[in-house]
mmCIF file of C-alpha atoms in Angstrom:
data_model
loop_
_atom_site.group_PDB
_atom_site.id
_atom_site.type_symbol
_atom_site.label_atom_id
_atom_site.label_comp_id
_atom_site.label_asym_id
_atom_site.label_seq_id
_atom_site.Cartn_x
_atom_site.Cartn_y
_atom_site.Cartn_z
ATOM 1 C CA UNK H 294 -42.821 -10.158 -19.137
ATOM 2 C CA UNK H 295 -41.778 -6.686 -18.712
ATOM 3 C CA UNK H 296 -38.649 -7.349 -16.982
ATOM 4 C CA UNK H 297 -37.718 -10.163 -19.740
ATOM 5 C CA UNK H 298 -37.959 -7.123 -22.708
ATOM 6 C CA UNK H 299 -36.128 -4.984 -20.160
ATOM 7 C CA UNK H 300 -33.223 -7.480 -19.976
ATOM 8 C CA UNK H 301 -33.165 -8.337 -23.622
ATOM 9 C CA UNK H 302 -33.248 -4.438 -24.097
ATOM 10 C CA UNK H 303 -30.333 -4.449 -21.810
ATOM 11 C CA UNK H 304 -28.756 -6.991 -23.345
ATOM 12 C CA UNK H 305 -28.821 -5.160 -27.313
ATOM 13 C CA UNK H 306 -26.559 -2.190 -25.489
ATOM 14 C CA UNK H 307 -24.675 -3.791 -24.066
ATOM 15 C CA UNK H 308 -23.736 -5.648 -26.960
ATOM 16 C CA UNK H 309 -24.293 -2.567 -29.127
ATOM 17 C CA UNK H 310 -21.767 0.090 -27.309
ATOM 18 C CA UNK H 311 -18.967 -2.463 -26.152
ATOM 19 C CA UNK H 312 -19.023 -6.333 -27.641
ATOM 20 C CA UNK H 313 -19.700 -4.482 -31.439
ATOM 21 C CA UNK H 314 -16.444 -1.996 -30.851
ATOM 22 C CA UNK H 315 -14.174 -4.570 -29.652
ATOM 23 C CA UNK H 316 -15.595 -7.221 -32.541
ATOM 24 C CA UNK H 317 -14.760 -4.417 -35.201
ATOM 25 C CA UNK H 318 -11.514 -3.829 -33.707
ATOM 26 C CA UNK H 319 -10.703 -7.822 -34.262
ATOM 27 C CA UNK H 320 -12.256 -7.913 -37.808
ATOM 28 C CA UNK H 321 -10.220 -4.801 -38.769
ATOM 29 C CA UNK H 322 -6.980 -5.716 -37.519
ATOM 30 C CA UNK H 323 -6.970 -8.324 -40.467
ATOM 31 C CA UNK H 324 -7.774 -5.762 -43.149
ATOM 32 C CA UNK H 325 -5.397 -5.122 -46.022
ATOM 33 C CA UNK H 326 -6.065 -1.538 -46.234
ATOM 34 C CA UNK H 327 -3.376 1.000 -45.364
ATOM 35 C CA UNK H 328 -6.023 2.925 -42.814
ATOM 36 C CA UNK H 329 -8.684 1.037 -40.789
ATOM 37 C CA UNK H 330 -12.178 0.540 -42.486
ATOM 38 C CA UNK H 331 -14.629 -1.594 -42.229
ATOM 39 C CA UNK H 332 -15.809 -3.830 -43.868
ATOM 40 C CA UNK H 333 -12.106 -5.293 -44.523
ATOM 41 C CA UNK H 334 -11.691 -5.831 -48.388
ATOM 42 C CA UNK H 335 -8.860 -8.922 -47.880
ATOM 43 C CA UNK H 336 -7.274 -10.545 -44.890
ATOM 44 C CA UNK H 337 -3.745 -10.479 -44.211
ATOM 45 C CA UNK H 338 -1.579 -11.254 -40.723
ATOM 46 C CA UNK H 339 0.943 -7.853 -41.708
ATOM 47 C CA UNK H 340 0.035 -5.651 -39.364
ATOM 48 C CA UNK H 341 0.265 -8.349 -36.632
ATOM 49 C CA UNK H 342 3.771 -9.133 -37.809
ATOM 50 C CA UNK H 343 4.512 -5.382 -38.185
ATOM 51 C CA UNK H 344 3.667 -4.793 -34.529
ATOM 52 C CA UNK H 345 5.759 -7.817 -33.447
ATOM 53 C CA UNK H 346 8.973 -6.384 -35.645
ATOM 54 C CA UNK H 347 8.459 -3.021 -34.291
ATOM 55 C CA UNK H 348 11.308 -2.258 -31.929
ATOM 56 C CA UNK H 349 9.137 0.888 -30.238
ATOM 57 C CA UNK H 350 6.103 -1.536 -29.545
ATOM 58 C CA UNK H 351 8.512 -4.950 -28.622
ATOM 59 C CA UNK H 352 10.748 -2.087 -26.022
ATOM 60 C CA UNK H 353 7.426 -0.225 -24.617
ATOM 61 C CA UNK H 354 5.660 -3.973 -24.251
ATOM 62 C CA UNK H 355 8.844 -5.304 -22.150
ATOM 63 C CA UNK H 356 9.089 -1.976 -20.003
ATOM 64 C CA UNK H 357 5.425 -2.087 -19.375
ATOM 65 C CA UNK H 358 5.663 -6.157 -18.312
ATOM 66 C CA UNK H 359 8.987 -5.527 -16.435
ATOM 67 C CA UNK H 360 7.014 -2.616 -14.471
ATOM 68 C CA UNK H 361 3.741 -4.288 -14.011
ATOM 69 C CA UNK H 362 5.466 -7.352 -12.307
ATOM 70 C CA UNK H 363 7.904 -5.535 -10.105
ATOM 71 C CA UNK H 364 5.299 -2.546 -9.039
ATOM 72 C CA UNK H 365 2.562 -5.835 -7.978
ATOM 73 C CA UNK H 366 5.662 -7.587 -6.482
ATOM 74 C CA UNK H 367 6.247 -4.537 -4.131
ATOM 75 C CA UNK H 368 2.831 -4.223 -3.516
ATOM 76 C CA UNK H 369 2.277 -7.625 -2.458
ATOM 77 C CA UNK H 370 5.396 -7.057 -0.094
ATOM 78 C CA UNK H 371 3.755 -4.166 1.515
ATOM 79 C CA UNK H 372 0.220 -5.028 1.277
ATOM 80 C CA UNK H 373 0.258 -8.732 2.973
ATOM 81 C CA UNK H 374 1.448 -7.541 5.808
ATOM 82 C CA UNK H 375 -0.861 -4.831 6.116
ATOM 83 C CA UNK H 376 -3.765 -6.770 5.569
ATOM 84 C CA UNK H 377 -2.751 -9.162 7.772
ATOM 85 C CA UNK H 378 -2.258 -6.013 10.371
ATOM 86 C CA UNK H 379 -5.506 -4.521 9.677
ATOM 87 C CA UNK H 380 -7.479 -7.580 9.776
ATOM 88 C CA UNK H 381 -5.955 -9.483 12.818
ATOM 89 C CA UNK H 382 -5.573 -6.410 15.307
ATOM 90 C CA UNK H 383 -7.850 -3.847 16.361
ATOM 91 C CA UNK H 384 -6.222 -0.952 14.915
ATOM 92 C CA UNK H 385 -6.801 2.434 16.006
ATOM 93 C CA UNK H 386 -8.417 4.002 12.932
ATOM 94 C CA UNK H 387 -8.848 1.362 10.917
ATOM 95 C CA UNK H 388 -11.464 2.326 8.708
ATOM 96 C CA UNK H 389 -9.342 5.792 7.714
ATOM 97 C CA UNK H 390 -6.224 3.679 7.111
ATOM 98 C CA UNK H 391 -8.768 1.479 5.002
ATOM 99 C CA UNK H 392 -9.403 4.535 2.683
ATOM 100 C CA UNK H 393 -6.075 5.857 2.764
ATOM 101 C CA UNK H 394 -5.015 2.556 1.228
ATOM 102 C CA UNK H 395 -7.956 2.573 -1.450
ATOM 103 C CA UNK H 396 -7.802 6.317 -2.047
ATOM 104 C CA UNK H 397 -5.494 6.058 -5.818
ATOM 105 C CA UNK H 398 -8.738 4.067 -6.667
ATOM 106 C CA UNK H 399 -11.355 6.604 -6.033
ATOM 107 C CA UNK H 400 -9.494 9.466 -6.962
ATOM 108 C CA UNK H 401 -9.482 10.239 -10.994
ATOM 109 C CA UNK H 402 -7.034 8.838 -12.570
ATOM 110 C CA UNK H 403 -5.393 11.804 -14.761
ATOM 111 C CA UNK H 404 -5.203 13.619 -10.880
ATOM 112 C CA UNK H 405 -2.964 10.882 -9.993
ATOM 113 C CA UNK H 406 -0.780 10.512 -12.737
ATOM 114 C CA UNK H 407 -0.298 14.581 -12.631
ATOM 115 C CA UNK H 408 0.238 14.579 -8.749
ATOM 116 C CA UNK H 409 2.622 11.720 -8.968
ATOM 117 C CA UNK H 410 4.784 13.801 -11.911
ATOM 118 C CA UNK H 411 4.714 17.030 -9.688
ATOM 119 C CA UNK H 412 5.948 15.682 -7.039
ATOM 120 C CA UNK H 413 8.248 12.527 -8.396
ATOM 121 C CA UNK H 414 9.565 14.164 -11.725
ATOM 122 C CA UNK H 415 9.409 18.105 -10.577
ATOM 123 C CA UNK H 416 9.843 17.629 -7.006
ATOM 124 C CA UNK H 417 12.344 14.748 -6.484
ATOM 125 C CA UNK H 418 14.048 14.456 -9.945
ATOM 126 C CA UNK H 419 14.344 10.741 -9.893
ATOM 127 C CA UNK H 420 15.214 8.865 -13.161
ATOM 128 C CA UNK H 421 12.327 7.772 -15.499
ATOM 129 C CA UNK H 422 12.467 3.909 -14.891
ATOM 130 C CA UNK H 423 11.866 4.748 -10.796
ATOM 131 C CA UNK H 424 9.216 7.272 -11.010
ATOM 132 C CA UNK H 425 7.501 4.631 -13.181
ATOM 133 C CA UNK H 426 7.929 2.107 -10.695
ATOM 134 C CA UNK H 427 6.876 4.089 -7.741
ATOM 135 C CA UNK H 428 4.089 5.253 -9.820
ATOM 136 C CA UNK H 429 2.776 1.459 -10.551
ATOM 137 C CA UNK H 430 3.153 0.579 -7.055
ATOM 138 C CA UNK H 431 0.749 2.978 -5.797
ATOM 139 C CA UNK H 432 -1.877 2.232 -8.360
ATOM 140 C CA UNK H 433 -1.101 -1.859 -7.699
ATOM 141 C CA UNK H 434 -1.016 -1.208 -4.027
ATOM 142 C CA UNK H 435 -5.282 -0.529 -3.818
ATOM 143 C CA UNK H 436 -5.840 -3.887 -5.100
ATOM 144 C CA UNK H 437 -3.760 -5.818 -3.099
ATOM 145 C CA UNK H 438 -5.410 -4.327 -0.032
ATOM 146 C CA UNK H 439 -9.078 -4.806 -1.345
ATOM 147 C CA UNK H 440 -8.340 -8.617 -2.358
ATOM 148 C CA UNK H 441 -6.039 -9.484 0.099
ATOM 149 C CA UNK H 442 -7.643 -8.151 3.032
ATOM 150 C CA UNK H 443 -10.704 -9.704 2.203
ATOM 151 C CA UNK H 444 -9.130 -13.232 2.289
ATOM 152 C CA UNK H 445 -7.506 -12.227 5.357
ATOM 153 C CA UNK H 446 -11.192 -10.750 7.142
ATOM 154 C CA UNK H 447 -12.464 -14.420 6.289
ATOM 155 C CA UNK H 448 -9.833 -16.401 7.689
ATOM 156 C CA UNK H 449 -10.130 -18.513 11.014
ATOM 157 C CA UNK H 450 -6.977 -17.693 12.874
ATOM 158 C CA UNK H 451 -7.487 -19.915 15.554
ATOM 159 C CA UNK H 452 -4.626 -22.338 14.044
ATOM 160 C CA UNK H 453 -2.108 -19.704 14.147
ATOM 161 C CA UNK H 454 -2.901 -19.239 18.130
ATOM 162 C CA UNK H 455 -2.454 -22.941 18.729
ATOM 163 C CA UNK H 456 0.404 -22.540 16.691
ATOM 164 C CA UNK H 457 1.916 -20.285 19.414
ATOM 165 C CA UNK H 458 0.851 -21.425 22.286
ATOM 166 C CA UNK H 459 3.057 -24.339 21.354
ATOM 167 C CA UNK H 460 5.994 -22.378 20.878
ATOM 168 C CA UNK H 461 5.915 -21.410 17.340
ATOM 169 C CA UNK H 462 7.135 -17.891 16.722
ATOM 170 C CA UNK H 463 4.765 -15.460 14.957
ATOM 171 C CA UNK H 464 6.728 -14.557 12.143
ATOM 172 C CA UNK H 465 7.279 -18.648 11.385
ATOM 173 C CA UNK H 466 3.371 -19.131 12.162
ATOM 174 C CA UNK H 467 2.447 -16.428 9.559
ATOM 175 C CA UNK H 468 4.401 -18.127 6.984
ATOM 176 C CA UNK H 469 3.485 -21.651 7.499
ATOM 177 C CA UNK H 470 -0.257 -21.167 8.229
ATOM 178 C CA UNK H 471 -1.776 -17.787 7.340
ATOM 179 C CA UNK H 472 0.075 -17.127 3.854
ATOM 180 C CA UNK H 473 -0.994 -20.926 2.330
ATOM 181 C CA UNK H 474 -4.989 -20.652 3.595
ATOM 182 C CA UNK H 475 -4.935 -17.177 1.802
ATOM 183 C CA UNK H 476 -2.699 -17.949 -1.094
ATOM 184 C CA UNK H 477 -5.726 -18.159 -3.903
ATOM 185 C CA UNK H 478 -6.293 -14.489 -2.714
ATOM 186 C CA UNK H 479 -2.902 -13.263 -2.947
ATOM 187 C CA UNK H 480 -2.495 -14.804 -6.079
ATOM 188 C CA UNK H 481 -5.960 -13.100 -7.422
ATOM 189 C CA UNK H 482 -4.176 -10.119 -6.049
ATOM 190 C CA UNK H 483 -1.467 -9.979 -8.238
ATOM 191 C CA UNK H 484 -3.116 -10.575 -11.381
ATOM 192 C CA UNK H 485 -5.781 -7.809 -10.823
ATOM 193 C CA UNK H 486 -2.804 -5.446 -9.961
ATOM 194 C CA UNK H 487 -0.739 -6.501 -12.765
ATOM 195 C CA UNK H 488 -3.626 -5.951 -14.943
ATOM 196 C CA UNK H 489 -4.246 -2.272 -14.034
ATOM 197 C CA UNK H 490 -0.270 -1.547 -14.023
ATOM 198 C CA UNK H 491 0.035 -3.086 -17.370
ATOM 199 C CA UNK H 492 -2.867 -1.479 -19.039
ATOM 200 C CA UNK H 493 -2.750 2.188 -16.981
ATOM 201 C CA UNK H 494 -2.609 5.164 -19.057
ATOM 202 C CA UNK H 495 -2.591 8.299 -16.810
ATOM 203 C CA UNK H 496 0.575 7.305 -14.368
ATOM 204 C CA UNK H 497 2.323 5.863 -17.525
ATOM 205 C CA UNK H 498 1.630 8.906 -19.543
ATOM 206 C CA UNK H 499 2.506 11.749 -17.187
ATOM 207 C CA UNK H 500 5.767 9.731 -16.140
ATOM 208 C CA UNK H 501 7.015 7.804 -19.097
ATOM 209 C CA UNK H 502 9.950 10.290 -20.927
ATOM 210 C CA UNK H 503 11.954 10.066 -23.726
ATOM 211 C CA UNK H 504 12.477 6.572 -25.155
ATOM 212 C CA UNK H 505 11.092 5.265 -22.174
ATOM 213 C CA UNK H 506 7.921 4.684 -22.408
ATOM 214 C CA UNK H 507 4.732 1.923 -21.553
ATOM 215 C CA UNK H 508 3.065 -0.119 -23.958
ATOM 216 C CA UNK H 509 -0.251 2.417 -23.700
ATOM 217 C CA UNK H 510 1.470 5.864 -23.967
ATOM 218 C CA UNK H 511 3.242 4.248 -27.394
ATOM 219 C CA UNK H 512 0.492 3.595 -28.658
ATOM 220 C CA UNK H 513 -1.352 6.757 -28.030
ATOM 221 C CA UNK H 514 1.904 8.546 -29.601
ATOM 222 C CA UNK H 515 1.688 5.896 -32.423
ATOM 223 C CA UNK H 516 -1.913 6.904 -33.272
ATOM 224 C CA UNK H 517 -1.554 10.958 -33.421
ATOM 225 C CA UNK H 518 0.300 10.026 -36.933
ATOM 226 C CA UNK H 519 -0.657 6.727 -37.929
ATOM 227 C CA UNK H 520 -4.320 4.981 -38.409
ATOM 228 C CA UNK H 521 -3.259 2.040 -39.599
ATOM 229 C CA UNK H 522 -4.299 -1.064 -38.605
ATOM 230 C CA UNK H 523 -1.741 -1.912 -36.365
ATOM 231 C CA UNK H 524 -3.077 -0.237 -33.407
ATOM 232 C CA UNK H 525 -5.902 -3.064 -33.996
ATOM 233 C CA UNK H 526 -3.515 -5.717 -34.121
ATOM 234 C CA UNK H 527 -2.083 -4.568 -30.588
ATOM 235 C CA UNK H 528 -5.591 -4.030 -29.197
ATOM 236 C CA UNK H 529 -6.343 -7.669 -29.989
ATOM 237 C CA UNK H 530 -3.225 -9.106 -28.317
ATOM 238 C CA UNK H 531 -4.219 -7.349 -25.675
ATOM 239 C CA UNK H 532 -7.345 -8.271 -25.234
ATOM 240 C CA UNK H 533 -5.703 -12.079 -25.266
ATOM 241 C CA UNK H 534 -3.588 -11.137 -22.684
ATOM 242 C CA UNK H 535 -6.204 -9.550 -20.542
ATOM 243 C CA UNK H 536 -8.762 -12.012 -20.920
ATOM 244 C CA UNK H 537 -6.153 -14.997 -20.352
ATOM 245 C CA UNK H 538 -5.144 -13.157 -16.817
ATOM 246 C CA UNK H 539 -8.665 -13.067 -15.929
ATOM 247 C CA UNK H 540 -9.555 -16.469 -16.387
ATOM 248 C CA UNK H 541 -6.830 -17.570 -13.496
ATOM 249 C CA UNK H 542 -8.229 -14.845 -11.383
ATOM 250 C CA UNK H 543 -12.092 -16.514 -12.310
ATOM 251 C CA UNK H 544 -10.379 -20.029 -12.331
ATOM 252 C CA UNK H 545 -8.348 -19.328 -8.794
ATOM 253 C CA UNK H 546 -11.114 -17.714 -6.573
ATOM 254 C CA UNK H 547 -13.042 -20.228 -8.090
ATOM 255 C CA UNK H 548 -10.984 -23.210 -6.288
ATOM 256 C CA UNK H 549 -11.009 -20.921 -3.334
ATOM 257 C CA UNK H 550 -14.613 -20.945 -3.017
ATOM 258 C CA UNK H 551 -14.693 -24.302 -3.428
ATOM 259 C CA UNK H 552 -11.935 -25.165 -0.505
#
């Protein structure tokens, strides 16, 4: 009985200090009113068509898409082949290279993004669009590791030896047989790492730069002279947008389990 009120009690919170904010956020993004209030006194679809028309939101949105994708592709270039290293071989200090790999994930995220513009934008000078990339790449590159590597770790590889031992090269055998039985994983890979590119504020603030900027630091720069209800109307696409990605990640690992 205790542990039932304890749950329920649970449950209020939770719905109290996160569903309630993001519920508000929809609701408001439909208000009339020049600032955000609530409760809404009309309903109107302006501010949604006022972010869509805006060409600072529609630019940032496209930068931050065009990023996301390329920085996950990259990653998934690099990390595949590492998790397929790390868990196929016995590799001399595995469990450090582990960390190393996982470290942007543990370590705060405004210490990233500032590290990453000391040393890409101070140090090496590079142009905005690349120090963005390389930024997104690092963050992406955690989660490809983690999610990969754990598809990898549970793999039987005893089809790939059969495979050479009748004369199939390694590289061929890795394509054909490994990369299809952990395909659900790599896929699950890219959409978590997309996700966090897309939606990352530290690395896109500290390296974003005049008139090139992500989706997040526009809106942050959007908000320290506007409160209008637009900012809602974004939130709520993007809550779409998030919430569609997950439910191929749910839906995929889902089939994977299955298989």
């Amino acid at each position: 009985m205790r542990k039932q009120k304890g749950m329920t009690l649970i449950a209020i919170l939770v719905f109290l200090f996160l569903f309630l904010p993001l519920c508000l956020i929809v609701v408001t993004s439909f208000g009339t009113a020049a600032a955000i209030q609530f409760p809404i006194k009309g309903f109107t679809l302006d501010w949604y068509a006022k972010a869509l028309q805006s060409d600072t939101f529609v630019s940032s949105f496209k930068l931050s898409l065009m990023i996301g994708v390329l920085a996950t592709v990259l990653a998934l270039v690099v990390g595949i082949p590492a998790s397929y290293a790390l868990a196929r071989y016995s590799v001399r200090g595995r469990n450090f290279i582990k960390s190393f790999f996982l470290s942007p994930t543990v370590i705060p995220g405004i210490v990233v993004g500032y590290t990453l513009f000391q040393y890409i934008v101070i140090k090496l000078g590079l142009p905005i669009f690349q120090g963005l990339l390389i930024g997104h790449f690092l963050i992406s590159l955690p989660y490809i590791i983690r999610v990969v590597g754990s598809s990898m770790e549970q793999l039987d590889y005893s089809m790939e030896e059969v495979a050479w031992t009748l004369g199939c090269t390694k590289t061929r055998a890795f394509i054909q047989i490994v990369l299809p039985n952990v395909s659900s994983g790599i896929f699950a890979a890219f959409m978590l790492a997309f996700v966090n590119s897309f939606n990352n504020v530290p690395v896109s603030m500290f390296l974003s730069g005049p008139g090139v900027t992500m989706l997040p630091t526009s809106l942050l720069s959007y908000m320290e002279y506007n409160y209008d209800p637009t900012v809602s109307a974004i939130s709520v696409m993007l809550m779409l947008l998030t919430m569609g990605l997950m439910f191929l990640i749910e839906k995929t690992l889902g089939l994977a389990s299955i298989a």
